[in-house]
Amino acid sequence: MKISSSLLVITAIVSSAHGHFFTKTEQGNYYSGNHALAEITEDKRAIRISSDEFKSVAKSIVSKLVLEQETSKYNTWKERGSHVLEDGITPIDENKNFGKSSVDPRVPVGFGNLLEQRNFDVFVEDPGVSPFVSEALDGIPLESFETGWILMQGIGDLYNSNAVGGDNLVVDFVEHLTRNQLMLIRIVCESCVASHKEVFYRRITDPPLDMLDIIAKTWRSSGNIFGDDFKLYSTYNDAVEDTNAWTYCGGFDVSDQGFPGTCGRSAPVEDQWINMEKRNGQPDVAIFVQNSTASSDAFIRSDWEVEFEEHLSTNPSNDKALGLCWHIPLMDTRRQCWWACEYGERTNNLGALKLCLNLRHKGQVWKSRNFASDSESDEGIEEEGIIKFTHALGSDEGFPSLGTY
């Protein structure tokens, strides 16, 4: 059948009007302008999909950052022991029992601070005593390690209820001192610089009746002449053998300032003086007198003990990571802890092991207390007596300032 040329023209015009003008390709396939439009649409779709993927990734990153910020704020409040978040409403589930937990009965009276309780519950490095060991230690008397010194008075971290103390302390001090042929007073100051953490005062002449006051609060020159009435030493052996005595002493007769004034090994050292009454000098101090009945072995220190103490004075943070004994503030008790644990864990002496565990628990208490104190210090000093917003007691925004907490 023949198709007229007019019909072909009309067909072409109609097809063109509807956007369907077909031509034959070299491969014999038909290709239209509509295919071109389809490719453009596909490109746009790909771009849109790519844009959606970008938006999804961006949204994911933003959501992650927001979550990290919210988690950080949540953890900040959680670590401070707060029951709720900053809004005062949203609860912190992990802290719902803070303040309700029972405190270990071995914690001394006075460790009732909320932060310390919270840290004792959470920040515990318990030695992990098995029930079998506990049963074996039940009824076993504690081993004792003689120090050779009588604690007469202590303040701050070195306060001890077992110190002699009492209304007759000044008289008792002189009595204990004069029972020894070699009259030695030992002053331990954990808050002092390394050279003054342990100093030995050797009395040469008969001590005045108020000898304790001279040391504790009134470092005077009357009856206390350097080189004539007394000498100072850095170690017990030096004091006994009268070797390596300090060569400088000053700072006498200054109101409300006690031992050692500005005395130093060879030059003046400022701001190491004590006042056991007003407590406005060095805060952590203990005064000892040599025990006249102690054996000579009690005063012997092994080389490793001396090395430990010297290292602790220069690397306190690193050394305290070595174990709970290192957190005990008084060096005599630290030494007992080291010896008891070394002896108790390597022998069959259950009394030493029991003492080791008891002293480690004391170390845990001090570790918790110091952690609470350091947590406060690390966040900065309060301004205008306002509680920091991360304080365990919560924010006091909107309340009048009542002083620094």
CSV table of C-alpha atoms in Angstrom, one decimal:
chain,number,residue,atom,x,y,z
A,1,MET,CA,0.0,0.0,0.0
A,2,LYS,CA,1.4,3.4,-1.0
A,3,ILE,CA,1.3,6.2,1.5
A,4,SER,CA,1.1,9.6,0.0
A,5,SER,CA,3.7,12.2,0.7
A,6,SER,CA,1.0,14.6,2.1
A,7,LEU,CA,0.1,12.0,4.8
A,8,LEU,CA,3.7,11.7,5.8
A,9,VAL,CA,4.0,15.5,6.1
A,10,ILE,CA,0.8,15.7,8.3
A,11,THR,CA,2.1,12.8,10.4
A,12,ALA,CA,5.4,14.6,10.9
A,13,ILE,CA,3.7,17.8,11.9
A,14,VAL,CA,1.3,16.1,14.4
A,15,SER,CA,4.2,14.1,15.9
A,16,SER,CA,6.3,17.3,16.2
A,17,ALA,CA,3.5,19.1,17.8
A,18,HIS,CA,3.2,16.4,20.5
A,19,GLY,CA,7.0,16.3,21.0
A,20,HIS,CA,7.5,13.0,19.4
A,21,PHE,CA,9.6,13.6,16.3
A,22,PHE,CA,11.3,10.4,15.5
A,23,THR,CA,14.4,9.9,13.4
A,24,LYS,CA,16.2,6.7,12.7
A,25,THR,CA,19.7,6.2,14.1
A,26,GLU,CA,22.6,4.6,12.4
A,27,GLN,CA,22.0,1.5,14.5
A,28,GLY,CA,18.4,1.4,13.3
A,29,ASN,CA,17.0,2.5,16.6
A,30,TYR,CA,14.7,5.5,17.0
A,31,TYR,CA,15.9,8.4,19.3
A,32,SER,CA,13.8,11.3,20.4
A,33,GLY,CA,14.2,14.6,22.2
A,34,ASN,CA,12.2,13.1,25.0
A,35,HIS,CA,15.2,10.8,25.8
A,36,ALA,CA,17.4,13.8,26.2
A,37,LEU,CA,14.9,15.2,28.7
A,38,ALA,CA,14.9,11.9,30.5
A,39,GLU,CA,18.7,12.0,30.9
A,40,ILE,CA,18.5,15.6,32.3
A,41,THR,CA,15.9,14.5,34.7
A,42,GLU,CA,18.0,11.6,35.8
A,43,ASP,CA,21.0,13.9,36.4
A,44,LYS,CA,18.8,16.2,38.5
A,45,ARG,CA,17.6,13.2,40.4
A,46,ALA,CA,21.2,12.1,41.1
A,47,ILE,CA,22.1,15.5,42.3
A,48,ARG,CA,19.0,15.6,44.5
A,49,ILE,CA,19.9,12.2,45.9
A,50,SER,CA,23.5,13.3,46.5
A,51,SER,CA,22.2,16.4,48.2
A,52,ASP,CA,19.9,14.3,50.4
A,53,GLU,CA,22.8,12.1,51.3
A,54,PHE,CA,24.9,15.2,52.2
A,55,LYS,CA,22.0,16.5,54.3
A,56,SER,CA,21.7,13.1,56.0
A,57,VAL,CA,25.5,13.0,56.8
A,58,ALA,CA,25.5,16.6,58.0
A,59,LYS,CA,22.5,15.9,60.2
A,60,SER,CA,24.2,12.8,61.6
A,61,ILE,CA,27.3,14.8,62.4
A,62,VAL,CA,25.3,17.6,64.1
A,63,SER,CA,23.3,15.1,66.0
A,64,LYS,CA,26.5,13.4,67.2
A,65,LEU,CA,28.0,16.7,68.3
A,66,VAL,CA,24.8,17.6,70.2
A,67,LEU,CA,24.7,14.2,71.8
A,68,GLU,CA,28.4,14.5,72.8
A,69,GLN,CA,27.7,17.9,74.4
A,70,GLU,CA,24.6,16.7,76.2
A,71,THR,CA,26.5,13.6,77.4
A,72,SER,CA,29.4,15.7,78.6
A,73,LYS,CA,27.0,18.0,80.6
A,74,TYR,CA,25.2,14.9,81.9
A,75,ASN,CA,28.5,13.3,83.0
A,76,THR,CA,29.7,16.5,84.6
A,77,TRP,CA,26.6,16.7,86.8
A,78,LYS,CA,26.7,12.9,87.4
A,79,GLU,CA,30.3,13.0,88.6
A,80,ARG,CA,29.6,15.8,91.0
A,81,GLY,CA,27.0,13.6,92.7
A,82,SER,CA,23.9,15.6,91.8
A,83,HIS,CA,20.5,13.9,91.8
A,84,VAL,CA,19.2,16.1,88.9
A,85,LEU,CA,20.6,18.0,85.9
A,86,GLU,CA,21.0,21.7,85.6
A,87,ASP,CA,17.3,22.3,85.0
A,88,GLY,CA,16.6,20.9,88.5
A,89,ILE,CA,14.0,18.4,87.2
A,90,THR,CA,15.6,15.8,84.9
A,91,PRO,CA,16.8,13.0,87.2
A,92,ILE,CA,20.2,11.4,87.0
A,93,ASP,CA,19.4,7.7,87.4
A,94,GLU,CA,23.0,6.7,88.4
A,95,ASN,CA,22.8,9.1,91.4
A,96,LYS,CA,19.4,8.2,92.7
A,97,ASN,CA,20.9,6.4,95.7
A,98,PHE,CA,23.6,8.9,96.5
A,99,GLY,CA,23.2,10.1,100.1
A,100,LYS,CA,21.3,6.9,100.9
A,101,SER,CA,24.1,4.4,100.7
A,102,SER,CA,25.6,3.1,103.9
A,103,VAL,CA,29.1,4.3,104.7
A,104,ASP,CA,31.7,1.6,105.5
A,105,PRO,CA,31.7,1.3,109.3
A,106,ARG,CA,35.5,1.6,109.3
A,107,VAL,CA,35.3,5.2,108.1
A,108,PRO,CA,36.3,7.4,111.0
A,109,VAL,CA,33.8,9.9,112.5
A,110,GLY,CA,34.0,13.1,110.6
A,111,PHE,CA,34.1,11.7,107.1
A,112,GLY,CA,30.4,12.5,106.6
A,113,ASN,CA,30.8,15.0,103.8
A,114,LEU,CA,28.5,14.2,100.9
A,115,LEU,CA,31.2,14.4,98.4
A,116,GLU,CA,33.5,12.1,100.4
A,117,GLN,CA,30.6,9.6,101.0
A,118,ARG,CA,29.9,9.7,97.3
A,119,ASN,CA,33.5,9.1,96.4
A,120,PHE,CA,33.9,6.4,99.0
A,121,ASP,CA,31.0,4.5,97.3
A,122,VAL,CA,32.1,5.1,93.7
A,123,PHE,CA,35.9,5.6,93.8
A,124,VAL,CA,36.8,2.5,95.7
A,125,GLU,CA,39.9,0.5,95.1
A,126,ASP,CA,39.1,-2.2,97.7
A,127,PRO,CA,41.8,-4.8,98.2
A,128,GLY,CA,39.2,-7.5,97.5
A,129,VAL,CA,39.3,-9.7,100.6
A,130,SER,CA,37.6,-13.0,100.0
A,131,PRO,CA,35.2,-14.4,102.7
A,132,PHE,CA,37.7,-17.2,103.4
A,133,VAL,CA,40.4,-14.7,104.3
A,134,SER,CA,38.0,-12.6,106.4
A,135,GLU,CA,37.0,-15.7,108.3
A,136,ALA,CA,40.6,-16.7,108.8
A,137,LEU,CA,41.4,-13.3,110.1
A,138,ASP,CA,38.4,-13.1,112.5
A,139,GLY,CA,39.7,-13.1,116.1
A,140,ILE,CA,43.4,-12.7,115.0
A,141,PRO,CA,45.1,-9.9,116.9
A,142,LEU,CA,46.8,-7.2,114.9
A,143,GLU,CA,50.5,-7.3,114.4
A,144,SER,CA,52.3,-4.3,115.9
A,145,PHE,CA,55.2,-2.4,114.4
A,146,GLU,CA,57.1,-0.2,116.9
A,147,THR,CA,58.0,3.3,115.7
A,148,GLY,CA,60.0,4.4,118.6
A,149,TRP,CA,58.1,7.7,118.9
A,150,ILE,CA,55.3,9.0,121.1
A,151,LEU,CA,52.9,11.2,119.4
A,152,MET,CA,52.3,14.2,121.6
A,153,GLN,CA,50.2,16.4,119.4
A,154,GLY,CA,48.9,16.5,115.8
A,155,ILE,CA,46.8,18.8,113.6
A,156,GLY,CA,45.3,18.7,110.1
A,157,ASP,CA,45.8,15.4,108.2
A,158,LEU,CA,48.2,14.3,111.0
A,159,TYR,CA,45.6,14.6,113.8
A,160,ASN,CA,45.3,11.4,115.7
A,161,SER,CA,42.9,10.7,118.6
A,162,ASN,CA,45.6,8.5,120.1
A,163,ALA,CA,48.0,11.4,120.7
A,164,VAL,CA,48.9,12.0,124.3
A,165,GLY,CA,47.0,15.3,124.5
A,166,GLY,CA,45.1,16.3,127.6
A,167,ASP,CA,45.1,19.2,130.0
A,168,ASN,CA,48.6,18.3,131.3
A,169,LEU,CA,50.2,18.0,127.9
A,170,VAL,CA,52.8,20.7,128.5
A,171,VAL,CA,54.0,18.9,131.6
A,172,ASP,CA,53.8,15.5,130.1
A,173,PHE,CA,55.8,16.6,127.2
A,174,VAL,CA,58.8,17.6,129.3
A,175,GLU,CA,58.5,14.4,131.4
A,176,HIS,CA,58.6,12.2,128.3
A,177,LEU,CA,61.4,14.2,126.8
A,178,THR,CA,63.6,14.1,130.0
A,179,ARG,CA,63.3,10.4,130.4
A,180,ASN,CA,65.7,10.0,127.5
A,181,GLN,CA,69.4,10.5,127.9
A,182,LEU,CA,69.5,11.9,124.4
A,183,MET,CA,66.5,14.4,124.3
A,184,LEU,CA,65.1,14.4,120.8
A,185,ILE,CA,61.9,16.0,119.5
A,186,ARG,CA,60.7,15.0,116.1
A,187,ILE,CA,58.6,17.4,114.1
A,188,VAL,CA,56.8,15.9,111.0
A,189,CYS,CA,55.2,18.4,108.6
A,190,GLU,CA,53.6,16.7,105.6
A,191,SER,CA,52.5,20.1,104.2
A,192,CYS,CA,56.1,21.5,104.3
A,193,VAL,CA,58.7,21.6,101.6
A,194,ALA,CA,60.9,18.5,101.3
A,195,SER,CA,63.7,19.8,103.5
A,196,HIS,CA,61.3,20.4,106.4
A,197,LYS,CA,59.0,17.3,106.2
A,198,GLU,CA,60.9,15.7,109.1
A,199,VAL,CA,63.2,17.6,111.4
A,200,PHE,CA,64.9,16.5,114.6
A,201,TYR,CA,65.4,19.0,117.4
A,202,ARG,CA,68.1,17.8,119.8
A,203,ARG,CA,68.0,19.5,123.2
A,204,ILE,CA,71.4,20.1,124.7
A,205,THR,CA,70.5,21.8,127.9
A,206,ASP,CA,67.7,21.1,130.3
A,207,PRO,CA,64.4,22.1,128.6
A,208,PRO,CA,62.2,24.9,130.0
A,209,LEU,CA,58.8,23.9,131.4
A,210,ASP,CA,57.1,25.3,128.4
A,211,MET,CA,59.3,23.4,125.9
A,212,LEU,CA,56.2,22.2,124.0
A,213,ASP,CA,54.9,25.8,123.5
A,214,ILE,CA,58.3,26.9,122.1
A,215,ILE,CA,58.0,24.2,119.4
A,216,ALA,CA,54.2,24.4,118.9
A,217,LYS,CA,53.5,28.2,118.8
A,218,THR,CA,56.2,30.6,120.2
A,219,TRP,CA,59.6,30.1,118.6
A,220,ARG,CA,61.5,32.3,121.0
A,221,SER,CA,65.2,32.9,121.6
A,222,SER,CA,65.0,33.0,125.4
A,223,GLY,CA,66.1,29.6,126.7
A,224,ASN,CA,66.3,28.4,123.1
A,225,ILE,CA,69.7,29.6,121.7
A,226,PHE,CA,70.7,27.9,118.5
A,227,GLY,CA,73.9,25.9,119.0
A,228,ASP,CA,73.9,26.3,122.8
A,229,ASP,CA,70.5,25.0,123.8
A,230,PHE,CA,69.6,22.9,120.8
A,231,LYS,CA,70.7,21.7,117.3
A,232,LEU,CA,68.6,20.7,114.3
A,233,TYR,CA,69.1,17.7,112.0
A,234,SER,CA,67.4,16.1,109.0
A,235,THR,CA,67.7,12.5,110.0
A,236,TYR,CA,67.6,10.5,113.2
A,237,ASN,CA,71.1,9.1,112.7
A,238,ASP,CA,72.5,12.5,112.2
A,239,ALA,CA,70.9,13.7,115.4
A,240,VAL,CA,72.2,10.7,117.4
A,241,GLU,CA,75.7,11.0,116.0
A,242,ASP,CA,75.7,14.8,115.9
A,243,THR,CA,76.7,15.0,112.3
A,244,ASN,CA,75.4,17.2,109.4
A,245,ALA,CA,73.7,19.6,111.8
A,246,TRP,CA,71.8,22.6,110.3
A,247,THR,CA,73.9,25.7,110.1
A,248,TYR,CA,71.3,28.4,110.0
A,249,CYS,CA,68.5,29.3,112.3
A,250,GLY,CA,66.4,32.5,112.6
A,251,GLY,CA,62.9,33.8,112.8
A,252,PHE,CA,62.8,33.9,116.6
A,253,ASP,CA,60.4,36.0,118.7
A,254,VAL,CA,57.8,36.5,116.0
A,255,SER,CA,54.3,36.7,117.4
A,256,ASP,CA,52.2,33.5,116.9
A,257,GLN,CA,54.9,31.7,114.9
A,258,GLY,CA,56.4,28.5,116.2
A,259,PHE,CA,59.1,26.0,115.1
A,260,PRO,CA,61.2,26.3,113.0
A,261,GLY,CA,61.0,30.1,112.4
A,262,THR,CA,63.1,30.5,109.3
A,263,CYS,CA,65.7,27.8,110.2
A,264,GLY,CA,67.2,25.9,107.3
A,265,ARG,CA,69.9,23.4,106.6
A,266,SER,CA,72.3,26.1,105.4
A,267,ALA,CA,70.1,29.2,104.7
A,268,PRO,CA,66.8,30.8,105.7
A,269,VAL,CA,63.6,29.0,104.6
A,270,GLU,CA,60.4,31.1,104.8
A,271,ASP,CA,56.9,30.1,105.6
A,272,GLN,CA,57.5,26.7,107.2
A,273,TRP,CA,56.6,27.7,110.7
A,274,ILE,CA,53.7,26.1,112.7
A,275,ASN,CA,51.2,27.2,115.2
A,276,MET,CA,49.4,24.2,116.7
A,277,GLU,CA,47.0,26.4,118.7
A,278,LYS,CA,45.8,28.9,116.1
A,279,ARG,CA,46.6,26.7,113.1
A,280,ASN,CA,47.5,29.6,110.9
A,281,GLY,CA,50.8,28.2,109.8
A,282,GLN,CA,51.5,24.9,108.2
A,283,PRO,CA,48.3,22.8,108.4
A,284,ASP,CA,49.5,19.2,108.6
A,285,VAL,CA,51.9,18.8,111.6
A,286,ALA,CA,52.7,16.2,114.3
A,287,ILE,CA,55.1,16.6,117.2
A,288,PHE,CA,56.8,13.5,118.7
A,289,VAL,CA,59.1,12.7,121.6
A,290,GLN,CA,61.4,9.7,121.6
A,291,ASN,CA,60.1,6.7,123.5
A,292,SER,CA,62.6,5.9,126.2
A,293,THR,CA,61.5,2.3,126.3
A,294,ALA,CA,61.8,1.6,122.6
A,295,SER,CA,64.4,-0.7,121.3
A,296,SER,CA,67.1,0.6,119.1
A,297,ASP,CA,65.8,-1.4,116.2
A,298,ALA,CA,62.6,0.7,116.2
A,299,PHE,CA,64.6,3.7,114.9
A,300,ILE,CA,66.4,1.9,112.0
A,301,ARG,CA,65.0,2.7,108.6
A,302,SER,CA,65.8,0.5,105.6
A,303,ASP,CA,67.2,2.0,102.5
A,304,TRP,CA,64.0,1.3,100.6
A,305,GLU,CA,61.9,3.1,103.2
A,306,VAL,CA,64.1,6.2,102.9
A,307,GLU,CA,64.0,6.0,99.1
A,308,PHE,CA,60.2,5.6,99.1
A,309,GLU,CA,59.8,8.7,101.2
A,310,GLU,CA,62.2,10.8,99.2
A,311,HIS,CA,60.5,9.7,96.0
A,312,LEU,CA,57.0,10.5,97.4
A,313,SER,CA,58.0,14.0,98.4
A,314,THR,CA,59.0,14.8,94.8
A,315,ASN,CA,56.5,12.6,92.9
A,316,PRO,CA,53.3,12.6,95.0
A,317,SER,CA,50.8,12.1,92.2
A,318,ASN,CA,52.7,9.3,90.4
A,319,ASP,CA,53.6,7.5,93.6
A,320,LYS,CA,50.0,7.5,95.0
A,321,ALA,CA,49.1,5.4,92.0
A,322,LEU,CA,51.2,2.6,93.3
A,323,GLY,CA,48.8,1.6,96.0
A,324,LEU,CA,46.6,2.6,98.9
A,325,CYS,CA,49.5,2.7,101.5
A,326,TRP,CA,50.9,5.7,99.6
A,327,HIS,CA,47.8,7.7,100.4
A,328,ILE,CA,48.2,7.6,104.2
A,329,PRO,CA,49.4,11.1,105.3
A,330,LEU,CA,51.6,10.2,108.3
A,331,MET,CA,54.9,8.6,107.3
A,332,ASP,CA,55.0,6.3,110.3
A,333,THR,CA,51.6,4.8,109.4
A,334,ARG,CA,52.7,4.6,105.7
A,335,ARG,CA,55.8,2.6,106.8
A,336,GLN,CA,53.6,0.3,109.0
A,337,CYS,CA,51.4,-0.3,105.9
A,338,TRP,CA,54.3,-1.1,103.7
A,339,TRP,CA,55.9,-3.4,106.2
A,340,ALA,CA,52.7,-5.1,107.2
A,341,CYS,CA,51.7,-5.8,103.6
A,342,GLU,CA,55.1,-6.9,102.5
A,343,TYR,CA,55.4,-9.2,105.6
A,344,GLY,CA,51.8,-10.4,105.7
A,345,GLU,CA,51.5,-11.3,102.0
A,346,ARG,CA,54.8,-13.2,101.9
A,347,THR,CA,54.6,-15.1,105.2
A,348,ASN,CA,52.0,-17.0,107.2
A,349,ASN,CA,51.7,-14.1,109.7
A,350,LEU,CA,47.9,-13.5,109.7
A,351,GLY,CA,48.3,-10.6,112.2
A,352,ALA,CA,50.5,-8.7,109.7
A,353,LEU,CA,48.0,-9.4,106.9
A,354,LYS,CA,45.1,-8.2,109.0
A,355,LEU,CA,47.1,-5.0,109.8
A,356,CYS,CA,47.9,-4.6,106.1
A,357,LEU,CA,44.2,-4.8,105.1
A,358,ASN,CA,43.1,-2.4,107.9
A,359,LEU,CA,45.8,0.2,106.9
A,360,ARG,CA,44.9,-0.2,103.2
A,361,HIS,CA,41.3,0.7,104.1
A,362,LYS,CA,42.6,3.8,105.9
A,363,GLY,CA,44.5,4.6,102.7
A,364,GLN,CA,41.2,4.2,100.7
A,365,VAL,CA,39.5,6.7,103.0
A,366,TRP,CA,42.3,9.2,102.4
A,367,LYS,CA,42.3,8.6,98.7
A,368,SER,CA,38.5,9.2,98.6
A,369,ARG,CA,38.8,12.4,100.6
A,370,ASN,CA,41.7,13.8,98.6
A,371,PHE,CA,39.8,12.9,95.4
A,372,ALA,CA,36.8,14.9,96.5
A,373,SER,CA,39.1,17.8,97.5
A,374,ASP,CA,41.0,17.7,94.2
A,375,SER,CA,37.7,17.5,92.2
A,376,GLU,CA,36.7,20.8,93.8
A,377,SER,CA,40.1,22.4,93.2
A,378,ASP,CA,40.4,21.4,89.6
A,379,GLU,CA,37.2,23.3,88.6
A,380,GLY,CA,38.5,26.5,90.0
A,381,ILE,CA,37.8,28.8,92.9
A,382,GLU,CA,34.3,29.9,93.8
A,383,GLU,CA,33.6,33.5,92.9
A,384,GLU,CA,31.8,35.8,95.4
A,385,GLY,CA,30.9,32.8,97.6
A,386,ILE,CA,28.6,31.2,95.1
A,387,ILE,CA,28.5,27.5,94.8
A,388,LYS,CA,29.8,26.3,91.5
A,389,PHE,CA,27.0,25.0,89.2
A,390,THR,CA,28.4,21.5,89.2
A,391,HIS,CA,28.6,21.3,93.0
A,392,ALA,CA,27.0,18.1,94.5
A,393,LEU,CA,24.5,20.3,96.4
A,394,GLY,CA,23.4,21.9,93.1
A,395,SER,CA,23.3,25.4,91.9
A,396,ASP,CA,22.3,28.2,94.2
A,397,GLU,CA,21.4,30.6,91.4
A,398,GLY,CA,18.7,33.0,92.6
A,399,PHE,CA,19.8,32.7,96.2
A,400,PRO,CA,21.7,35.3,98.2
A,401,SER,CA,25.4,34.6,98.7
A,402,LEU,CA,26.2,33.2,102.1
A,403,GLY,CA,29.9,32.9,101.7
A,404,THR,CA,32.3,30.4,100.2
A,405,TYR,CA,31.2,26.8,100.6
